[in-house]
């Protein structure tokens, strides 16, 4: 099956620093990648959708200057949390879809837990 | 607008008992429906999906779900649960609209 990896799996940083999270599709070319945020005991909240080579589309209420998304290739998307603060602490999950699939099925990464001190 | 409602936030059930996790959806367009399972500190794994055709869908780990268009539901069932089924279960419509999740707790 299609595999998506995320790196790092866990990161702890000081307030004010920027954190980059990578999302890679390992055995397929990802047409589209999605970034989600999940608060404890809550559902996934879609943050943005990115297509290779174009600007990400952000959901309402998500600060594009705060959460910078780059989808440089068909196998890599990055999320950079700029000047992170404690309220940015969360579980960030990426997913990817494959061009050949027309059913909206997403393949999820294992997630990255961000803790901002 | 599309939305998903999971009516139960937590479902405790004894091992080897049957379980049903409820999911209702709202959509003005054709729907694809999914159930995912999430174990602690992990991403989501696909359990099963409904795209078209037979309304009874069988997935992994013995789970199945039935698409009911008239009731706009896609309830997840398993006839006999195991301790290892303890996890968070999410229903999703059209890939990226998720319900709030149901925590299944299997008791010994």
mmCIF file of C-alpha atoms in Angstrom:
data_model
loop_
_atom_site.group_PDB
_atom_site.id
_atom_site.type_symbol
_atom_site.label_atom_id
_atom_site.label_comp_id
_atom_site.label_asym_id
_atom_site.label_seq_id
_atom_site.Cartn_x
_atom_site.Cartn_y
_atom_site.Cartn_z
ATOM 1 C CA UNK A 1 0.000 0.000 0.000
ATOM 2 C CA UNK A 2 0.871 3.651 -0.282
ATOM 3 C CA UNK A 3 3.132 4.866 2.514
ATOM 4 C CA UNK A 4 3.491 8.383 3.849
ATOM 5 C CA UNK A 5 6.206 9.338 6.288
ATOM 6 C CA UNK A 6 6.605 12.375 8.506
ATOM 7 C CA UNK A 7 9.699 13.758 10.108
ATOM 8 C CA UNK A 8 10.261 14.443 12.896
ATOM 9 C CA UNK A 9 7.795 12.366 14.875
ATOM 10 C CA UNK A 10 8.204 14.581 17.895
ATOM 11 C CA UNK A 11 9.700 18.021 18.419
ATOM 12 C CA UNK A 12 10.077 20.228 21.447
ATOM 13 C CA UNK A 13 11.141 23.807 20.936
ATOM 14 C CA UNK A 14 11.321 27.151 22.683
ATOM 15 C CA UNK A 15 8.775 29.836 22.035
ATOM 16 C CA UNK A 16 9.749 32.046 19.115
ATOM 17 C CA UNK A 17 11.609 29.437 17.103
ATOM 18 C CA UNK A 18 10.464 28.076 13.749
ATOM 19 C CA UNK A 19 9.817 24.404 13.220
ATOM 20 C CA UNK A 20 9.768 22.525 9.937
ATOM 21 C CA UNK A 21 7.844 19.282 9.479
ATOM 22 C CA UNK A 22 8.383 17.119 6.413
ATOM 23 C CA UNK A 23 5.827 14.887 4.770
ATOM 24 C CA UNK A 24 6.943 12.377 2.148
ATOM 25 C CA UNK A 25 5.108 9.912 -0.048
ATOM 26 C CA UNK A 26 7.499 6.982 -0.199
ATOM 27 C CA UNK A 27 6.199 4.805 -2.995
ATOM 28 C CA UNK A 28 3.885 6.975 -5.027
ATOM 29 C CA UNK A 29 3.613 10.444 -6.484
ATOM 30 C CA UNK A 30 1.286 12.557 -4.425
ATOM 31 C CA UNK A 31 -1.004 14.705 -6.509
ATOM 32 C CA UNK A 32 -2.197 16.555 -3.481
ATOM 33 C CA UNK A 33 -1.063 16.748 0.103
ATOM 34 C CA UNK A 34 -3.133 17.807 3.075
ATOM 35 C CA UNK A 35 -2.099 19.153 6.441
ATOM 36 C CA UNK A 36 -4.230 18.606 9.523
ATOM 37 C CA UNK A 37 -4.026 19.694 13.095
ATOM 38 C CA UNK A 38 -5.429 17.609 15.896
ATOM 39 C CA UNK A 39 -6.003 18.804 19.435
ATOM 40 C CA UNK A 40 -6.168 16.291 22.277
ATOM 41 C CA UNK A 41 -9.292 14.139 22.120
ATOM 42 C CA UNK A 42 -10.601 16.079 19.146
ATOM 43 C CA UNK A 43 -11.010 15.465 15.466
ATOM 44 C CA UNK A 44 -8.681 16.405 12.667
ATOM 45 C CA UNK A 45 -8.954 19.950 11.452
ATOM 46 C CA UNK A 46 -7.933 20.510 7.866
ATOM 47 C CA UNK A 47 -5.439 23.362 7.727
ATOM 48 C CA UNK A 48 -4.490 23.497 4.081
ATOM 49 C CA UNK A 49 -4.330 21.650 0.818
ATOM 50 C CA UNK A 50 -1.287 21.795 -1.413
ATOM 51 C CA UNK A 51 -0.646 20.728 -4.965
ATOM 52 C CA UNK A 52 2.820 20.259 -6.317
ATOM 53 C CA UNK A 53 4.244 23.434 -7.751
ATOM 54 C CA UNK A 54 1.433 25.737 -6.712
ATOM 55 C CA UNK A 55 0.498 27.755 -3.666
ATOM 56 C CA UNK A 56 -1.322 26.033 -0.861
ATOM 57 C CA UNK A 57 -4.992 26.661 -0.268
ATOM 58 C CA UNK A 58 -5.631 27.475 3.374
ATOM 59 C CA UNK A 59 -8.823 26.827 5.280
ATOM 60 C CA UNK A 60 -10.641 29.714 6.838
ATOM 61 C CA UNK A 61 -9.046 30.846 10.073
ATOM 62 C CA UNK A 62 -5.629 29.355 9.344
ATOM 63 C CA UNK A 63 -2.864 31.961 9.176
ATOM 64 C CA UNK A 64 -0.855 31.431 6.027
ATOM 65 C CA UNK A 65 1.997 33.548 7.353
ATOM 66 C CA UNK A 66 2.139 31.405 10.452
ATOM 67 C CA UNK A 67 1.860 28.008 8.813
ATOM 68 C CA UNK A 68 4.012 28.031 5.714
ATOM 69 C CA UNK A 69 3.471 25.166 3.322
ATOM 70 C CA UNK A 70 5.777 24.241 0.496
ATOM 71 C CA UNK A 71 5.053 21.433 -1.937
ATOM 72 C CA UNK A 72 8.262 21.363 -3.902
ATOM 73 C CA UNK A 73 7.913 17.968 -5.522
ATOM 74 C CA UNK A 74 5.434 15.164 -6.057
ATOM 75 C CA UNK A 75 6.820 13.348 -3.057
ATOM 76 C CA UNK A 76 7.566 16.088 -0.532
ATOM 77 C CA UNK A 77 5.593 18.755 1.281
ATOM 78 C CA UNK A 78 6.800 20.775 4.245
ATOM 79 C CA UNK A 79 4.945 22.657 6.934
ATOM 80 C CA UNK A 80 6.881 25.360 8.745
ATOM 81 C CA UNK A 81 5.413 26.773 11.926
ATOM 82 C CA UNK A 82 6.883 30.255 12.048
ATOM 83 C CA UNK A 83 7.756 31.771 15.416
ATOM 84 C CA UNK A 84 6.007 29.023 17.296
ATOM 85 C CA UNK A 85 4.180 29.749 20.529
ATOM 86 C CA UNK A 86 2.726 27.427 23.183
ATOM 87 C CA UNK A 87 -0.724 27.630 21.615
ATOM 88 C CA UNK A 88 0.745 26.057 18.476
ATOM 89 C CA UNK A 89 1.469 22.892 20.421
ATOM 90 C CA UNK A 90 -0.514 20.149 18.746
ATOM 91 C CA UNK A 91 -0.395 16.944 16.746
ATOM 92 C CA UNK A 92 0.159 17.694 13.078
ATOM 93 C CA UNK A 93 -0.764 15.065 10.513
ATOM 94 C CA UNK A 94 -0.221 15.088 6.778
ATOM 95 C CA UNK A 95 -1.881 12.984 4.133
ATOM 96 C CA UNK A 96 -1.529 12.502 0.417
ATOM 97 C CA UNK A 97 -3.614 11.400 -2.506
ATOM 98 C CA UNK A 98 -2.440 9.713 -5.658
ATOM 99 C CA UNK A 99 -3.362 10.933 -9.121
ATOM 100 C CA UNK A 100 -4.599 7.547 -10.271
ATOM 101 C CA UNK A 101 -7.133 7.318 -7.467
ATOM 102 C CA UNK A 102 -10.424 9.054 -8.086
ATOM 103 C CA UNK A 103 -12.066 8.298 -4.796
ATOM 104 C CA UNK A 104 -10.590 10.908 -2.490
ATOM 105 C CA UNK A 105 -8.797 8.255 -0.479
ATOM 106 C CA UNK A 106 -5.984 9.760 1.524
ATOM 107 C CA UNK A 107 -2.923 8.046 2.897
ATOM 108 C CA UNK A 108 -1.920 9.426 6.255
ATOM 109 C CA UNK A 109 1.428 9.991 7.811
ATOM 110 C CA UNK A 110 2.071 8.936 11.413
ATOM 111 C CA UNK A 111 1.908 12.507 12.689
ATOM 112 C CA UNK A 112 4.268 14.942 14.384
ATOM 113 C CA UNK A 113 3.747 16.040 17.959
ATOM 114 C CA UNK A 114 4.893 19.617 18.452
ATOM 115 C CA UNK A 115 5.417 20.965 21.942
ATOM 116 C CA UNK A 116 6.331 24.611 22.307
ATOM 117 C CA UNK A 117 7.677 25.605 25.691
ATOM 118 C CA UNK B 1 -22.042 22.187 3.002
ATOM 119 C CA UNK B 2 -20.836 18.854 4.213
ATOM 120 C CA UNK B 3 -20.624 17.593 7.768
ATOM 121 C CA UNK B 4 -20.203 14.427 9.759
ATOM 122 C CA UNK B 5 -21.728 13.650 13.130
ATOM 123 C CA UNK B 6 -20.490 10.884 15.371
ATOM 124 C CA UNK B 7 -23.116 10.605 18.028
ATOM 125 C CA UNK B 8 -21.060 8.819 20.657
ATOM 126 C CA UNK B 9 -17.849 10.289 22.001
ATOM 127 C CA UNK B 10 -17.040 7.141 23.962
ATOM 128 C CA UNK B 11 -18.241 3.568 23.710
ATOM 129 C CA UNK B 12 -17.214 1.046 26.369
ATOM 130 C CA UNK B 13 -17.833 -2.584 25.511
ATOM 131 C CA UNK B 14 -16.737 -5.911 26.935
ATOM 132 C CA UNK B 15 -14.373 -8.135 25.013
ATOM 133 C CA UNK B 16 -16.084 -10.497 22.547
ATOM 134 C CA UNK B 17 -19.262 -8.409 22.589
ATOM 135 C CA UNK B 18 -20.606 -6.768 19.416
ATOM 136 C CA UNK B 19 -20.225 -3.043 18.851
ATOM 137 C CA UNK B 20 -21.743 -0.377 16.633
ATOM 138 C CA UNK B 21 -20.215 3.054 16.195
ATOM 139 C CA UNK B 22 -22.635 5.546 14.721
ATOM 140 C CA UNK B 23 -21.968 8.038 11.950
ATOM 141 C CA UNK B 24 -24.372 10.370 10.201
ATOM 142 C CA UNK B 25 -23.458 12.715 7.401
ATOM 143 C CA UNK B 26 -24.828 15.688 5.561
ATOM 144 C CA UNK B 27 -23.905 16.479 2.001
ATOM 145 C CA UNK B 28 -25.483 18.109 -1.005
ATOM 146 C CA UNK B 29 -23.248 16.180 -3.393
ATOM 147 C CA UNK B 30 -22.428 12.557 -3.971
ATOM 148 C CA UNK B 31 -20.564 11.066 -1.086
ATOM 149 C CA UNK B 32 -17.654 8.800 -0.535
ATOM 150 C CA UNK B 33 -17.558 7.579 3.053
ATOM 151 C CA UNK B 34 -14.649 6.367 5.122
ATOM 152 C CA UNK B 35 -13.898 4.936 8.525
ATOM 153 C CA UNK B 36 -10.439 5.365 10.005
ATOM 154 C CA UNK B 37 -8.851 4.064 13.190
ATOM 155 C CA UNK B 38 -6.256 5.968 15.174
ATOM 156 C CA UNK B 39 -4.097 4.383 17.835
ATOM 157 C CA UNK B 40 -2.419 6.624 20.431
ATOM 158 C CA UNK B 41 0.151 9.013 18.982
ATOM 159 C CA UNK B 42 -0.230 7.569 15.517
ATOM 160 C CA UNK B 43 -1.743 8.689 12.241
ATOM 161 C CA UNK B 44 -4.926 7.321 10.766
ATOM 162 C CA UNK B 45 -5.361 3.915 9.197
ATOM 163 C CA UNK B 46 -8.147 3.215 6.745
ATOM 164 C CA UNK B 47 -10.607 0.598 7.988
ATOM 165 C CA UNK B 48 -13.004 0.653 5.071
ATOM 166 C CA UNK B 49 -14.600 2.886 2.502
ATOM 167 C CA UNK B 50 -17.781 3.207 0.526
ATOM 168 C CA UNK B 51 -17.518 4.563 -2.990
ATOM 169 C CA UNK B 52 -20.465 2.994 -4.810
ATOM 170 C CA UNK B 53 -22.165 -0.339 -5.335
ATOM 171 C CA UNK B 54 -23.008 -2.658 -2.481
ATOM 172 C CA UNK B 55 -24.118 -0.761 0.583
ATOM 173 C CA UNK B 56 -22.493 -3.265 2.927
ATOM 174 C CA UNK B 57 -18.769 -2.705 3.014
ATOM 175 C CA UNK B 58 -16.296 -5.024 4.670
ATOM 176 C CA UNK B 59 -12.986 -3.760 5.940
ATOM 177 C CA UNK B 60 -9.948 -4.866 7.844
ATOM 178 C CA UNK B 61 -9.867 -6.384 11.317
ATOM 179 C CA UNK B 62 -13.382 -7.786 10.981
ATOM 180 C CA UNK B 63 -15.131 -4.431 10.735
ATOM 181 C CA UNK B 64 -17.976 -3.685 8.370
ATOM 182 C CA UNK B 65 -20.213 -0.701 7.692
ATOM 183 C CA UNK B 66 -23.506 -0.164 5.954
ATOM 184 C CA UNK B 67 -24.328 2.848 3.838
ATOM 185 C CA UNK B 68 -27.918 3.943 4.319
ATOM 186 C CA UNK B 69 -28.762 6.776 1.977
ATOM 187 C CA UNK B 70 -32.281 7.385 3.293
ATOM 188 C CA UNK B 71 -30.983 7.763 6.840
ATOM 189 C CA UNK B 72 -27.735 9.415 5.738
ATOM 190 C CA UNK B 73 -25.821 7.026 7.938
ATOM 191 C CA UNK B 74 -22.697 4.916 7.710
ATOM 192 C CA UNK B 75 -22.518 2.987 10.978
ATOM 193 C CA UNK B 76 -19.508 0.820 11.760
ATOM 194 C CA UNK B 77 -19.978 -2.625 13.276
ATOM 195 C CA UNK B 78 -17.973 -5.537 14.545
ATOM 196 C CA UNK B 79 -19.608 -8.746 15.816
ATOM 197 C CA UNK B 80 -16.950 -9.514 18.418
ATOM 198 C CA UNK B 81 -14.382 -7.022 19.642
ATOM 199 C CA UNK B 82 -10.911 -7.604 21.027
ATOM 200 C CA UNK B 83 -8.851 -5.655 23.513
ATOM 201 C CA UNK B 84 -6.647 -4.572 20.611
ATOM 202 C CA UNK B 85 -9.597 -2.747 19.033
ATOM 203 C CA UNK B 86 -9.340 -0.078 21.723
ATOM 204 C CA UNK B 87 -8.682 3.106 19.758
ATOM 205 C CA UNK B 88 -10.246 6.254 18.348
ATOM 206 C CA UNK B 89 -12.456 5.803 15.310
ATOM 207 C CA UNK B 90 -13.215 8.551 12.831
ATOM 208 C CA UNK B 91 -15.877 8.709 10.175
ATOM 209 C CA UNK B 92 -15.133 10.926 7.178
ATOM 210 C CA UNK B 93 -17.039 12.111 4.126
ATOM 211 C CA UNK B 94 -15.438 12.821 0.791
ATOM 212 C CA UNK B 95 -11.973 12.369 2.160
ATOM 213 C CA UNK B 96 -11.366 15.346 4.354
ATOM 214 C CA UNK B 97 -14.449 16.172 6.413
ATOM 215 C CA UNK B 98 -14.063 14.273 9.667
ATOM 216 C CA UNK B 99 -16.358 13.572 12.554
ATOM 217 C CA UNK B 100 -15.267 14.283 16.102
ATOM 218 C CA UNK B 101 -14.350 10.671 16.700
ATOM 219 C CA UNK B 102 -15.567 7.861 18.922
ATOM 220 C CA UNK B 103 -13.291 6.359 21.510
ATOM 221 C CA UNK B 104 -13.862 2.618 21.663
ATOM 222 C CA UNK B 105 -12.777 1.126 24.969
ATOM 223 C CA UNK B 106 -12.793 -2.647 25.092
ATOM 224 C CA UNK B 107 -12.974 -4.029 28.602
ATOM 225 C CA UNK B 108 -11.633 -7.381 29.727
#
